[in-house]
GROMACS .gro file of N, CA and C in nm:
model
  516
    1MET      N    1  -8.019  -0.450  -4.071
    1MET     CA    2  -8.000  -0.392  -3.939
    1MET      C    3  -7.858  -0.417  -3.889
    2LYS      N    4  -7.807  -0.537  -3.916
    2LYS     CA    5  -7.672  -0.573  -3.873
    2LYS      C    6  -7.570  -0.478  -3.936
    3ASN      N    7  -7.590  -0.442  -4.062
    3ASN     CA    8  -7.499  -0.349  -4.129
    3ASN      C    9  -7.507  -0.208  -4.070
    4ILE      N   10  -7.625  -0.166  -4.029
    4ILE     CA   11  -7.641  -0.035  -3.966
    4ILE      C   12  -7.568  -0.030  -3.834
    5VAL      N   13  -7.581  -0.134  -3.753
    5VAL     CA   14  -7.512  -0.140  -3.624
    5VAL      C   15  -7.361  -0.142  -3.646
    6LEU      N   16  -7.315  -0.221  -3.740
    6LEU     CA   17  -7.172  -0.228  -3.771
    6LEU      C   18  -7.121  -0.092  -3.818
    7ALA      N   19  -7.197  -0.024  -3.904
    7ALA     CA   20  -7.157   0.109  -3.951
    7ALA      C   21  -7.152   0.207  -3.835
    8TRP      N   22  -7.248   0.200  -3.742
    8TRP     CA   23  -7.251   0.288  -3.625
    8TRP      C   24  -7.128   0.263  -3.537
    9VAL      N   25  -7.094   0.139  -3.513
    9VAL     CA   26  -6.976   0.105  -3.432
    9VAL      C   27  -6.850   0.158  -3.498
   10MET      N   28  -6.840   0.141  -3.629
   10MET     CA   29  -6.722   0.191  -3.699
   10MET      C   30  -6.715   0.343  -3.694
   11LEU      N   31  -6.828   0.409  -3.710
   11LEU     CA   32  -6.832   0.555  -3.702
   11LEU      C   33  -6.789   0.601  -3.564
   12MET      N   34  -6.839   0.539  -3.460
   12MET     CA   35  -6.802   0.578  -3.324
   12MET      C   36  -6.653   0.556  -3.300
   13GLY      N   37  -6.600   0.452  -3.358
   13GLY     CA   38  -6.456   0.427  -3.345
   13GLY      C   39  -6.374   0.537  -3.408
   14CYS      N   40  -6.428   0.603  -3.509
   14CYS     CA   41  -6.359   0.714  -3.573
   14CYS      C   42  -6.379   0.844  -3.499
   15VAL      N   43  -6.491   0.860  -3.432
   15VAL     CA   44  -6.524   0.986  -3.366
   15VAL      C   45  -6.463   0.993  -3.226
   16ILE      N   46  -6.469   0.888  -3.151
   16ILE     CA   47  -6.425   0.891  -3.011
   16ILE      C   48  -6.280   0.935  -2.996
   17PRO      N   49  -6.185   0.888  -3.080
   17PRO     CA   50  -6.047   0.934  -3.061
   17PRO      C   51  -6.030   1.085  -3.076
   18TRP      N   52  -6.123   1.152  -3.141
   18TRP     CA   53  -6.111   1.297  -3.158
   18TRP      C   54  -6.177   1.374  -3.045
   19ALA      N   55  -6.235   1.304  -2.948
   19ALA     CA   56  -6.299   1.372  -2.835
   19ALA      C   57  -6.192   1.445  -2.754
   20PRO      N   58  -6.227   1.555  -2.690
   20PRO     CA   59  -6.127   1.628  -2.611
   20PRO      C   60  -6.072   1.541  -2.499
   21LEU      N   61  -5.944   1.558  -2.472
   21LEU     CA   62  -5.880   1.481  -2.366
   21LEU      C   63  -5.912   1.537  -2.228
   22HIS      N   64  -5.950   1.662  -2.220
   22HIS     CA   65  -5.980   1.727  -2.093
   22HIS      C   66  -6.121   1.784  -2.097
   23ALA      N   67  -6.198   1.755  -1.995
   23ALA     CA   68  -6.330   1.816  -1.984
   23ALA      C   69  -6.311   1.963  -1.948
   24GLU      N   70  -6.397   2.049  -1.998
   24GLU     CA   71  -6.386   2.190  -1.965
   24GLU      C   72  -6.487   2.226  -1.857
   25ASN      N   73  -6.446   2.320  -1.772
   25ASN     CA   74  -6.540   2.370  -1.674
   25ASN      C   75  -6.616   2.487  -1.735
   26LYS      N   76  -6.699   2.551  -1.658
   26LYS     CA   77  -6.784   2.657  -1.713
   26LYS      C   78  -6.705   2.779  -1.762
   27LEU      N   79  -6.582   2.798  -1.716
   27LEU     CA   80  -6.502   2.911  -1.761
   27LEU      C   81  -6.418   2.879  -1.883
   28GLY      N   82  -6.417   2.754  -1.927
   28GLY     CA   83  -6.345   2.718  -2.046
   28GLY      C   84  -6.205   2.665  -2.024
   29LEU      N   85  -6.151   2.671  -1.904
   29LEU     CA   86  -6.020   2.615  -1.876
   29LEU      C   87  -6.038   2.466  -1.850
   30PRO      N   88  -5.966   2.383  -1.923
   30PRO     CA   89  -5.982   2.239  -1.904
   30PRO      C   90  -5.953   2.197  -1.761
   31LEU      N   91  -6.016   2.090  -1.721
   31LEU     CA   92  -5.987   2.030  -1.591
   31LEU      C   93  -5.872   1.932  -1.610
   32PRO      N   94  -5.781   1.924  -1.515
   32PRO     CA   95  -5.672   1.827  -1.530
   32PRO      C   96  -5.726   1.685  -1.517
   33ILE      N   97  -5.674   1.595  -1.600
   33ILE     CA   98  -5.713   1.455  -1.587
   33ILE      C   99  -5.594   1.371  -1.541
   34GLY      N  100  -5.474   1.423  -1.562
   34GLY     CA  101  -5.354   1.357  -1.512
   34GLY      C  102  -5.315   1.418  -1.379
   35PRO      N  103  -5.204   1.373  -1.323
   35PRO     CA  104  -5.158   1.431  -1.197
   35PRO      C  105  -5.135   1.581  -1.211
   36VAL      N  106  -5.180   1.657  -1.114
   36VAL     CA  107  -5.163   1.802  -1.114
   36VAL      C  108  -5.016   1.831  -1.083
   37ILE      N  109  -4.951   1.906  -1.173
   37ILE     CA  110  -4.812   1.941  -1.150
   37ILE      C  111  -4.792   2.090  -1.123
   38LEU      N  112  -4.897   2.170  -1.145
   38LEU     CA  113  -4.887   2.313  -1.118
   38LEU      C  114  -5.022   2.366  -1.072
   39MET      N  115  -5.016   2.446  -0.966
   39MET     CA  116  -5.134   2.517  -0.918
   39MET      C  117  -5.103   2.667  -0.923
   40VAL      N  118  -5.195   2.745  -0.978
   40VAL     CA  119  -5.180   2.890  -0.985
   40VAL      C  120  -5.298   2.950  -0.910
   41SER      N  121  -5.268   3.042  -0.819
   41SER     CA  122  -5.373   3.104  -0.737
   41SER      C  123  -5.348   3.254  -0.731
   42GLY      N  124  -5.431   3.321  -0.653
   42GLY     CA  125  -5.414   3.464  -0.633
   42GLY      C  126  -5.506   3.545  -0.722
   43ASP      N  127  -5.453   3.654  -0.773
   43ASP     CA  128  -5.533   3.749  -0.850
   43ASP      C  129  -5.543   3.703  -0.996
   44ILE      N  130  -5.620   3.595  -1.016
   44ILE     CA  131  -5.646   3.542  -1.150
   44ILE      C  132  -5.797   3.533  -1.170
   45SER      N  133  -5.840   3.553  -1.293
   45SER     CA  134  -5.984   3.549  -1.322
   45SER      C  135  -6.029   3.415  -1.378
   46VAL      N  136  -5.939   3.340  -1.438
   46VAL     CA  137  -5.973   3.213  -1.500
   46VAL      C  138  -5.922   3.100  -1.410
   47THR      N  139  -6.014   3.018  -1.364
   47THR     CA  140  -5.980   2.906  -1.275
   47THR      C  141  -6.050   2.781  -1.326
   48ASN      N  142  -6.014   2.669  -1.268
   48ASN     CA  143  -6.084   2.546  -1.304
   48ASN      C  144  -6.115   2.457  -1.184
   49VAL      N  145  -6.051   2.481  -1.071
   49VAL     CA  146  -6.078   2.404  -0.949
   49VAL      C  147  -6.085   2.504  -0.834
   50GLY      N  148  -6.206   2.535  -0.791
   50GLY     CA  149  -6.223   2.636  -0.686
   50GLY      C  150  -6.168   2.769  -0.734
   51ASP      N  151  -6.082   2.831  -0.652
   51ASP     CA  152  -6.024   2.959  -0.691
   51ASP      C  153  -5.883   2.944  -0.747
   52GLU      N  154  -5.848   2.824  -0.790
   52GLU     CA  155  -5.717   2.797  -0.848
   52GLU      C  156  -5.729   2.754  -0.994
   53ALA      N  157  -5.618   2.768  -1.063
   53ALA     CA  158  -5.603   2.707  -1.195
   53ALA      C  159  -5.503   2.593  -1.175
   54GLN      N  160  -5.550   2.472  -1.200
   54GLN     CA  161  -5.465   2.355  -1.184
   54GLN      C  162  -5.433   2.296  -1.321
   55PHE      N  163  -5.308   2.254  -1.337
   55PHE     CA  164  -5.260   2.205  -1.465
   55PHE      C  165  -5.195   2.069  -1.450
   56ASP      N  166  -5.223   1.982  -1.547
   56ASP     CA  167  -5.146   1.860  -1.560
   56ASP      C  168  -5.046   1.883  -1.674
   57LEU      N  169  -4.960   1.786  -1.697
   57LEU     CA  170  -4.856   1.801  -1.798
   57LEU      C  171  -4.915   1.822  -1.938
   58ALA      N  172  -5.021   1.751  -1.970
   58ALA     CA  173  -5.081   1.764  -2.103
   58ALA      C  174  -5.135   1.906  -2.126
   59MET      N  175  -5.193   1.966  -2.024
   59MET     CA  176  -5.246   2.102  -2.038
   59MET      C  177  -5.133   2.201  -2.066
   60LEU      N  178  -5.024   2.191  -1.992
   60LEU     CA  179  -4.911   2.281  -2.016
   60LEU      C  180  -4.845   2.251  -2.150
   61GLY      N  181  -4.840   2.123  -2.185
   61GLY     CA  182  -4.781   2.084  -2.312
   61GLY      C  183  -4.861   2.130  -2.432
   62ALA      N  184  -4.988   2.161  -2.412
   62ALA     CA  185  -5.073   2.208  -2.522
   62ALA      C  186  -5.056   2.358  -2.548
   63MET      N  187  -4.990   2.428  -2.458
   63MET     CA  188  -4.966   2.571  -2.477
   63MET      C  189  -4.856   2.592  -2.581
   64PRO      N  190  -4.854   2.708  -2.646
   64PRO     CA  191  -4.743   2.736  -2.739
   64PRO      C  192  -4.609   2.731  -2.666
   65PHE      N  193  -4.514   2.660  -2.724
   65PHE     CA  194  -4.382   2.646  -2.665
   65PHE      C  195  -4.286   2.748  -2.725
   66HIS      N  196  -4.195   2.792  -2.642
   66HIS     CA  197  -4.083   2.877  -2.681
   66HIS      C  198  -3.958   2.810  -2.625
   67GLY      N  199  -3.844   2.851  -2.671
   67GLY     CA  200  -3.724   2.790  -2.618
   67GLY      C  201  -3.601   2.873  -2.644
   68PHE      N  202  -3.495   2.838  -2.573
   68PHE     CA  203  -3.365   2.901  -2.593
   68PHE      C  204  -3.256   2.810  -2.541
   69GLU      N  205  -3.139   2.834  -2.593
   69GLU     CA  206  -3.018   2.765  -2.549
   69GLU      C  207  -2.954   2.854  -2.444
   70THR      N  208  -2.921   2.797  -2.329
   70THR     CA  209  -2.855   2.875  -2.226
   70THR      C  210  -2.779   2.785  -2.131
   71GLY      N  211  -2.676   2.841  -2.075
   71GLY     CA  212  -2.610   2.779  -1.961
   71GLY      C  213  -2.678   2.829  -1.835
   72THR      N  214  -2.661   2.758  -1.727
   72THR     CA  215  -2.716   2.802  -1.599
   72THR      C  216  -2.607   2.785  -1.493
   73PRO      N  217  -2.620   2.855  -1.381
   73PRO     CA  218  -2.523   2.836  -1.273
   73PRO      C  219  -2.529   2.696  -1.210
   74TRP      N  220  -2.633   2.617  -1.242
   74TRP     CA  221  -2.654   2.488  -1.176
   74TRP      C  222  -2.627   2.368  -1.264
   75THR      N  223  -2.599   2.392  -1.392
   75THR     CA  224  -2.574   2.281  -1.483
   75THR      C  225  -2.433   2.293  -1.540
   76GLU      N  226  -2.372   2.179  -1.570
   76GLU     CA  227  -2.235   2.178  -1.621
   76GLU      C  228  -2.226   2.226  -1.765
   77THR      N  229  -2.328   2.199  -1.843
   77THR     CA  230  -2.327   2.239  -1.983
   77THR      C  231  -2.453   2.318  -2.014
   78SER      N  232  -2.447   2.393  -2.124
   78SER     CA  233  -2.568   2.463  -2.166
   78SER      C  234  -2.665   2.361  -2.225
   79GLY      N  235  -2.789   2.401  -2.235
   79GLY     CA  236  -2.890   2.313  -2.290
   79GLY      C  237  -2.998   2.394  -2.358
   80TYR      N  238  -3.077   2.326  -2.439
   80TYR     CA  239  -3.191   2.391  -2.504
   80TYR      C  240  -3.314   2.361  -2.419
   81TYR      N  241  -3.373   2.465  -2.361
   81TYR     CA  242  -3.489   2.452  -2.274
   81TYR      C  243  -3.612   2.503  -2.347
   82SER      N  244  -3.725   2.437  -2.324
   82SER     CA  245  -3.848   2.480  -2.390
   82SER      C  246  -3.968   2.459  -2.298
   83GLY      N  247  -4.069   2.538  -2.327
   83GLY     CA  248  -4.194   2.535  -2.252
   83GLY      C  249  -4.270   2.663  -2.279
   84PRO      N  250  -4.384   2.679  -2.215
   84PRO     CA  251  -4.458   2.805  -2.235
   84PRO      C  252  -4.386   2.922  -2.168
   85LEU      N  253  -4.402   3.040  -2.225
   85LEU     CA  254  -4.355   3.160  -2.156
   85LEU      C  255  -4.443   3.182  -2.035
   86LEU      N  256  -4.382   3.216  -1.924
   86LEU     CA  257  -4.459   3.237  -1.801
   86LEU      C  258  -4.560   3.351  -1.819
   87ARG      N  259  -4.523   3.453  -1.895
   87ARG     CA  260  -4.620   3.563  -1.918
   87ARG      C  261  -4.743   3.513  -1.993
   88ASN      N  262  -4.725   3.420  -2.088
   88ASN     CA  263  -4.840   3.368  -2.162
   88ASN      C  264  -4.933   3.288  -2.071
   89LEU      N  265  -4.877   3.214  -1.979
   89LEU     CA  266  -4.960   3.140  -1.883
   89LEU      C  267  -5.043   3.238  -1.800
   90LEU      N  268  -4.979   3.343  -1.751
   90LEU     CA  269  -5.051   3.441  -1.668
   90LEU      C  270  -5.155   3.517  -1.750
   91GLU      N  271  -5.123   3.547  -1.874
   91GLU     CA  272  -5.222   3.615  -1.960
   91GLU      C  273  -5.342   3.525  -1.985
   92MET      N  274  -5.319   3.396  -2.004
   92MET     CA  275  -5.428   3.302  -2.027
   92MET      C  276  -5.522   3.298  -1.906
   93LEU      N  277  -5.467   3.319  -1.787
   93LEU     CA  278  -5.547   3.315  -1.664
   93LEU      C  279  -5.601   3.453  -1.628
   94ASP      N  280  -5.578   3.553  -1.713
   94ASP     CA  281  -5.619   3.691  -1.689
   94ASP      C  282  -5.569   3.737  -1.552
   95ALA      N  283  -5.440   3.715  -1.530
   95ALA     CA  284  -5.377   3.753  -1.402
   95ALA      C  285  -5.362   3.903  -1.393
   96LYS      N  286  -5.387   3.954  -1.276
   96LYS     CA  287  -5.369   4.095  -1.245
   96LYS      C  288  -5.282   4.103  -1.121
   97GLY      N  289  -5.173   4.169  -1.132
   97GLY     CA  290  -5.085   4.181  -1.017
   97GLY      C  291  -4.952   4.237  -1.061
   98GLU      N  292  -4.865   4.256  -0.964
   98GLU     CA  293  -4.733   4.310  -0.993
   98GLU      C  294  -4.623   4.211  -0.965
   99GLN      N  295  -4.657   4.103  -0.894
   99GLN     CA  296  -4.556   4.004  -0.858
   99GLN      C  297  -4.615   3.864  -0.863
  100VAL      N  298  -4.527   3.767  -0.882
  100VAL     CA  299  -4.566   3.627  -0.867
  100VAL      C  300  -4.474   3.564  -0.763
  101TYR      N  301  -4.535   3.492  -0.675
  101TYR     CA  302  -4.464   3.416  -0.573
  101TYR      C  303  -4.458   3.273  -0.625
  102VAL      N  304  -4.339   3.218  -0.634
  102VAL     CA  305  -4.319   3.084  -0.689
  102VAL      C  306  -4.265   2.995  -0.579
  103LYS      N  307  -4.328   2.878  -0.563
  103LYS     CA  308  -4.287   2.784  -0.459
  103LYS      C  309  -4.252   2.650  -0.523
  104ALA      N  310  -4.143   2.590  -0.474
  104ALA     CA  311  -4.093   2.464  -0.527
  104ALA      C  312  -4.134   2.348  -0.438
  105LEU      N  313  -4.116   2.228  -0.492
  105LEU     CA  314  -4.147   2.106  -0.416
  105LEU      C  315  -4.069   2.097  -0.286
  106ASN      N  316  -3.947   2.151  -0.283
  106ASN     CA  317  -3.864   2.146  -0.163
  106ASN      C  318  -3.885   2.267  -0.072
  107ASP      N  319  -3.992   2.343  -0.096
  107ASP     CA  320  -4.030   2.462  -0.020
  107ASP      C  321  -3.944   2.586  -0.047
  108TYR      N  322  -3.851   2.579  -0.142
  108TYR     CA  323  -3.781   2.701  -0.184
  108TYR      C  324  -3.885   2.793  -0.244
  109GLU      N  325  -3.869   2.921  -0.221
  109GLU     CA  326  -3.966   3.018  -0.273
  109GLU      C  327  -3.894   3.144  -0.318
  110ALA      N  328  -3.952   3.209  -0.416
  110ALA     CA  329  -3.898   3.335  -0.468
  110ALA      C  330  -4.013   3.420  -0.518
  111THR      N  331  -3.991   3.549  -0.515
  111THR     CA  332  -4.088   3.644  -0.569
  111THR      C  333  -4.027   3.710  -0.690
  112LEU      N  334  -4.103   3.710  -0.800
  112LEU     CA  335  -4.058   3.769  -0.925
  112LEU      C  336  -4.149   3.886  -0.959
  113PRO      N  337  -4.092   3.998  -1.000
  113PRO     CA  338  -4.178   4.105  -1.051
  113PRO      C  339  -4.234   4.061  -1.187
  114ILE      N  340  -4.361   4.087  -1.210
  114ILE     CA  341  -4.421   4.051  -1.338
  114ILE      C  342  -4.352   4.125  -1.452
  115ALA      N  343  -4.293   4.240  -1.423
  115ALA     CA  344  -4.218   4.313  -1.527
  115ALA      C  345  -4.106   4.227  -1.585
  116ASP      N  346  -4.045   4.140  -1.504
  116ASP     CA  347  -3.940   4.049  -1.557
  116ASP      C  348  -3.993   3.966  -1.674
  117LEU      N  349  -4.118   3.926  -1.663
  117LEU     CA  350  -4.176   3.836  -1.763
  117LEU      C  351  -4.195   3.904  -1.897
  118TYR      N  352  -4.198   4.037  -1.896
  118TYR     CA  353  -4.212   4.115  -2.019
  118TYR      C  354  -4.077   4.170  -2.066
  119ASN      N  355  -3.984   4.186  -1.974
  119ASN     CA  356  -3.850   4.232  -2.011
  119ASN      C  357  -3.765   4.119  -2.069
  120TYR      N  358  -3.796   3.996  -2.031
  120TYR     CA  359  -3.720   3.878  -2.073
  120TYR      C  360  -3.818   3.766  -2.108
  121ASP      N  361  -3.774   3.674  -2.191
  121ASP     CA  362  -3.857   3.558  -2.224
  121ASP      C  363  -3.836   3.450  -2.118
  122VAL      N  364  -3.900   3.470  -2.004
  122VAL     CA  365  -3.888   3.376  -1.892
  122VAL      C  366  -3.976   3.255  -1.921
  123LEU      N  367  -3.913   3.139  -1.922
  123LEU     CA  368  -3.985   3.015  -1.951
  123LEU      C  369  -4.037   2.949  -1.825
  124LEU      N  370  -4.145   2.879  -1.841
  124LEU     CA  371  -4.183   2.775  -1.747
  124LEU      C  372  -4.136   2.648  -1.819
  125ALA      N  373  -4.007   2.620  -1.806
  125ALA     CA  374  -3.943   2.514  -1.883
  125ALA      C  375  -3.996   2.377  -1.841
  126ILE      N  376  -4.028   2.298  -1.941
  126ILE     CA  377  -4.078   2.162  -1.921
  126ILE      C  378  -3.977   2.062  -1.978
  127ARG      N  379  -3.904   2.106  -2.080
  127ARG     CA  380  -3.812   2.014  -2.150
  127ARG      C  381  -3.672   2.072  -2.157
  128ARG      N  382  -3.576   1.983  -2.151
  128ARG     CA  383  -3.435   2.018  -2.177
  128ARG      C  384  -3.388   1.922  -2.285
  129GLY      N  385  -3.338   1.978  -2.395
  129GLY     CA  386  -3.294   1.894  -2.506
  129GLY      C  387  -3.406   1.808  -2.562
  130GLY      N  388  -3.527   1.858  -2.555
  130GLY     CA  389  -3.642   1.786  -2.609
  130GLY      C  390  -3.701   1.683  -2.516
  131GLU      N  391  -3.639   1.659  -2.402
  131GLU     CA  392  -3.686   1.558  -2.307
  131GLU      C  393  -3.748   1.623  -2.185
  132LEU      N  394  -3.852   1.561  -2.132
  132LEU     CA  395  -3.910   1.609  -2.007
  132LEU      C  396  -3.803   1.607  -1.898
  133MET      N  397  -3.808   1.705  -1.810
  133MET     CA  398  -3.710   1.712  -1.701
  133MET      C  399  -3.765   1.641  -1.578
  134PRO      N  400  -3.699   1.538  -1.532
  134PRO     CA  401  -3.745   1.472  -1.409
  134PRO      C  402  -3.715   1.559  -1.287
  135ILE      N  403  -3.776   1.527  -1.177
  135ILE     CA  404  -3.757   1.604  -1.054
  135ILE      C  405  -3.609   1.614  -1.018
  136ARG      N  406  -3.535   1.505  -1.030
  136ARG     CA  407  -3.394   1.507  -0.991
  136ARG      C  408  -3.308   1.593  -1.084
  137GLU      N  409  -3.365   1.638  -1.196
  137GLU     CA  410  -3.293   1.724  -1.290
  137GLU      C  411  -3.369   1.853  -1.314
  138PHE      N  412  -3.416   1.915  -1.206
  138PHE     CA  413  -3.478   2.047  -1.203
  138PHE      C  414  -3.624   2.049  -1.246
  139GLY      N  415  -3.683   1.938  -1.278
  139GLY     CA  416  -3.821   1.933  -1.326
  139GLY      C  417  -3.919   1.907  -1.215
  140PRO      N  418  -4.044   1.893  -1.247
  140PRO     CA  419  -4.093   1.890  -1.385
  140PRO      C  420  -4.107   2.029  -1.447
  141LEU      N  421  -4.102   2.134  -1.367
  141LEU     CA  422  -4.116   2.271  -1.419
  141LEU      C  423  -4.006   2.359  -1.359
  142TRP      N  424  -3.950   2.444  -1.443
  142TRP     CA  425  -3.841   2.531  -1.399
  142TRP      C  426  -3.867   2.671  -1.452
  143VAL      N  427  -3.879   2.770  -1.363
  143VAL     CA  428  -3.886   2.910  -1.405
  143VAL      C  429  -3.743   2.947  -1.442
  144LEU      N  430  -3.721   2.970  -1.572
  144LEU     CA  431  -3.585   2.985  -1.621
  144LEU      C  432  -3.571   3.110  -1.707
  145TYR      N  433  -3.471   3.189  -1.670
  145TYR     CA  434  -3.437   3.310  -1.745
  145TYR      C  435  -3.337   3.274  -1.855
  146PRO      N  436  -3.336   3.350  -1.966
  146PRO     CA  437  -3.238   3.326  -2.073
  146PRO      C  438  -3.102   3.389  -2.037
  147PHE      N  439  -3.030   3.324  -1.947
  147PHE     CA  440  -2.907   3.378  -1.891
  147PHE      C  441  -2.806   3.420  -1.997
  148ASP      N  442  -2.788   3.340  -2.101
  148ASP     CA  443  -2.685   3.369  -2.201
  148ASP      C  444  -2.721   3.486  -2.292
  149ASP      N  445  -2.847   3.527  -2.293
  149ASP     CA  446  -2.889   3.636  -2.382
  149ASP      C  447  -2.876   3.774  -2.321
  150HIS      N  448  -2.861   3.782  -2.189
  150HIS     CA  449  -2.859   3.912  -2.121
  150HIS      C  450  -2.759   3.906  -2.005
  151ALA      N  451  -2.652   3.981  -2.016
  151ALA     CA  452  -2.546   3.978  -1.913
  151ALA      C  453  -2.600   4.012  -1.774
  152GLU      N  454  -2.700   4.100  -1.767
  152GLU     CA  455  -2.752   4.142  -1.636
  152GLU      C  456  -2.822   4.028  -1.562
  153LEU      N  457  -2.858   3.922  -1.633
  153LEU     CA  458  -2.925   3.809  -1.568
  153LEU      C  459  -2.829   3.720  -1.491
  154LEU      N  460  -2.701   3.739  -1.508
  154LEU     CA  461  -2.603   3.653  -1.442
  154LEU      C  462  -2.581   3.689  -1.296
  155GLY      N  463  -2.644   3.796  -1.249
  155GLY     CA  464  -2.629   3.836  -1.109
  155GLY      C  465  -2.712   3.753  -1.014
  156GLU      N  466  -2.683   3.769  -0.889
  156GLU     CA  467  -2.749   3.693  -0.782
  156GLU      C  468  -2.900   3.711  -0.780
  157THR      N  469  -2.948   3.832  -0.807
  157THR     CA  470  -3.093   3.859  -0.802
  157THR      C  471  -3.171   3.763  -0.892
  158PHE      N  472  -3.127   3.749  -1.015
  158PHE     CA  473  -3.200   3.665  -1.111
  158PHE      C  474  -3.177   3.517  -1.085
  159ARG      N  475  -3.061   3.482  -1.033
  159ARG     CA  476  -3.039   3.341  -0.997
  159ARG      C  477  -3.139   3.298  -0.891
  160PHE      N  478  -3.164   3.385  -0.793
  160PHE     CA  479  -3.258   3.350  -0.686
  160PHE      C  480  -3.402   3.341  -0.738
  161ARG      N  481  -3.431   3.405  -0.848
  161ARG     CA  482  -3.567   3.401  -0.905
  161ARG      C  483  -3.591   3.279  -0.993
  162SER      N  484  -3.487   3.209  -1.029
  162SER     CA  485  -3.500   3.090  -1.114
  162SER      C  486  -3.530   2.969  -1.026
  163VAL      N  487  -3.656   2.938  -1.015
  163VAL     CA  488  -3.701   2.831  -0.926
  163VAL      C  489  -3.722   2.704  -1.006
  164TRP      N  490  -3.661   2.595  -0.962
  164TRP     CA  491  -3.687   2.466  -1.026
  164TRP      C  492  -3.778   2.384  -0.936
  165GLN      N  493  -3.829   2.276  -0.989
  165GLN     CA  494  -3.926   2.190  -0.921
  165GLN      C  495  -4.049   2.272  -0.877
  166VAL      N  496  -4.092   2.362  -0.967
  166VAL     CA  497  -4.205   2.451  -0.937
  166VAL      C  498  -4.332   2.369  -0.919
  167MET      N  499  -4.409   2.404  -0.815
  167MET     CA  500  -4.537   2.339  -0.793
  167MET      C  501  -4.651   2.438  -0.775
  168HIS      N  502  -4.620   2.562  -0.734
  168HIS     CA  503  -4.726   2.658  -0.706
  168HIS      C  504  -4.680   2.799  -0.745
  169ILE      N  505  -4.770   2.874  -0.807
  169ILE     CA  506  -4.747   3.013  -0.840
  169ILE      C  507  -4.866   3.091  -0.784
  170HIS      N  508  -4.835   3.197  -0.710
  170HIS     CA  509  -4.939   3.283  -0.654
  170HIS      C  510  -4.918   3.424  -0.709
  171VAL      N  511  -5.022   3.479  -0.771
  171VAL     CA  512  -5.016   3.614  -0.830
  171VAL      C  513  -5.071   3.714  -0.728
  172HIS      N  514  -4.994   3.820  -0.706
  172HIS     CA  515  -5.042   3.927  -0.615
  172HIS      C  516  -4.991   4.062  -0.658
   0.00000   0.00000   0.00000
């Protein structure tokens, strides 16, 4: 009997680490277990907390990452930024709408046409140079256009749409 109990304990030690890190709600979107860093609301079909989709860093980090090297009007040097494409996040939530309203921690806000997300690879950047971006360095999330890849993005319109310290996205 002692060997059976020992074998069971060892088996559980092997199984438990493979358990999911996030519990799923009835719609299949994981519930955040860490601090919520992004809330998405509005015309979305997939939610996990009331009528919102809330994300912690691990949830966003589990999405497919894309990246590009670009300079920005706010940084002295170019950098390699990576994170999920904003269009992929909205597709995952089955978003329906023509615009997204993005709000930052400092209450800065901008409205982006969803068409931008398909015309350009707009990131919800989480990392710069492979490192997480702290709040004081435009993080934890930055809606970032690939400025160096398209000359038309260097104008004022697109600069105003690049929101850093993102905390809330509303689809309408």
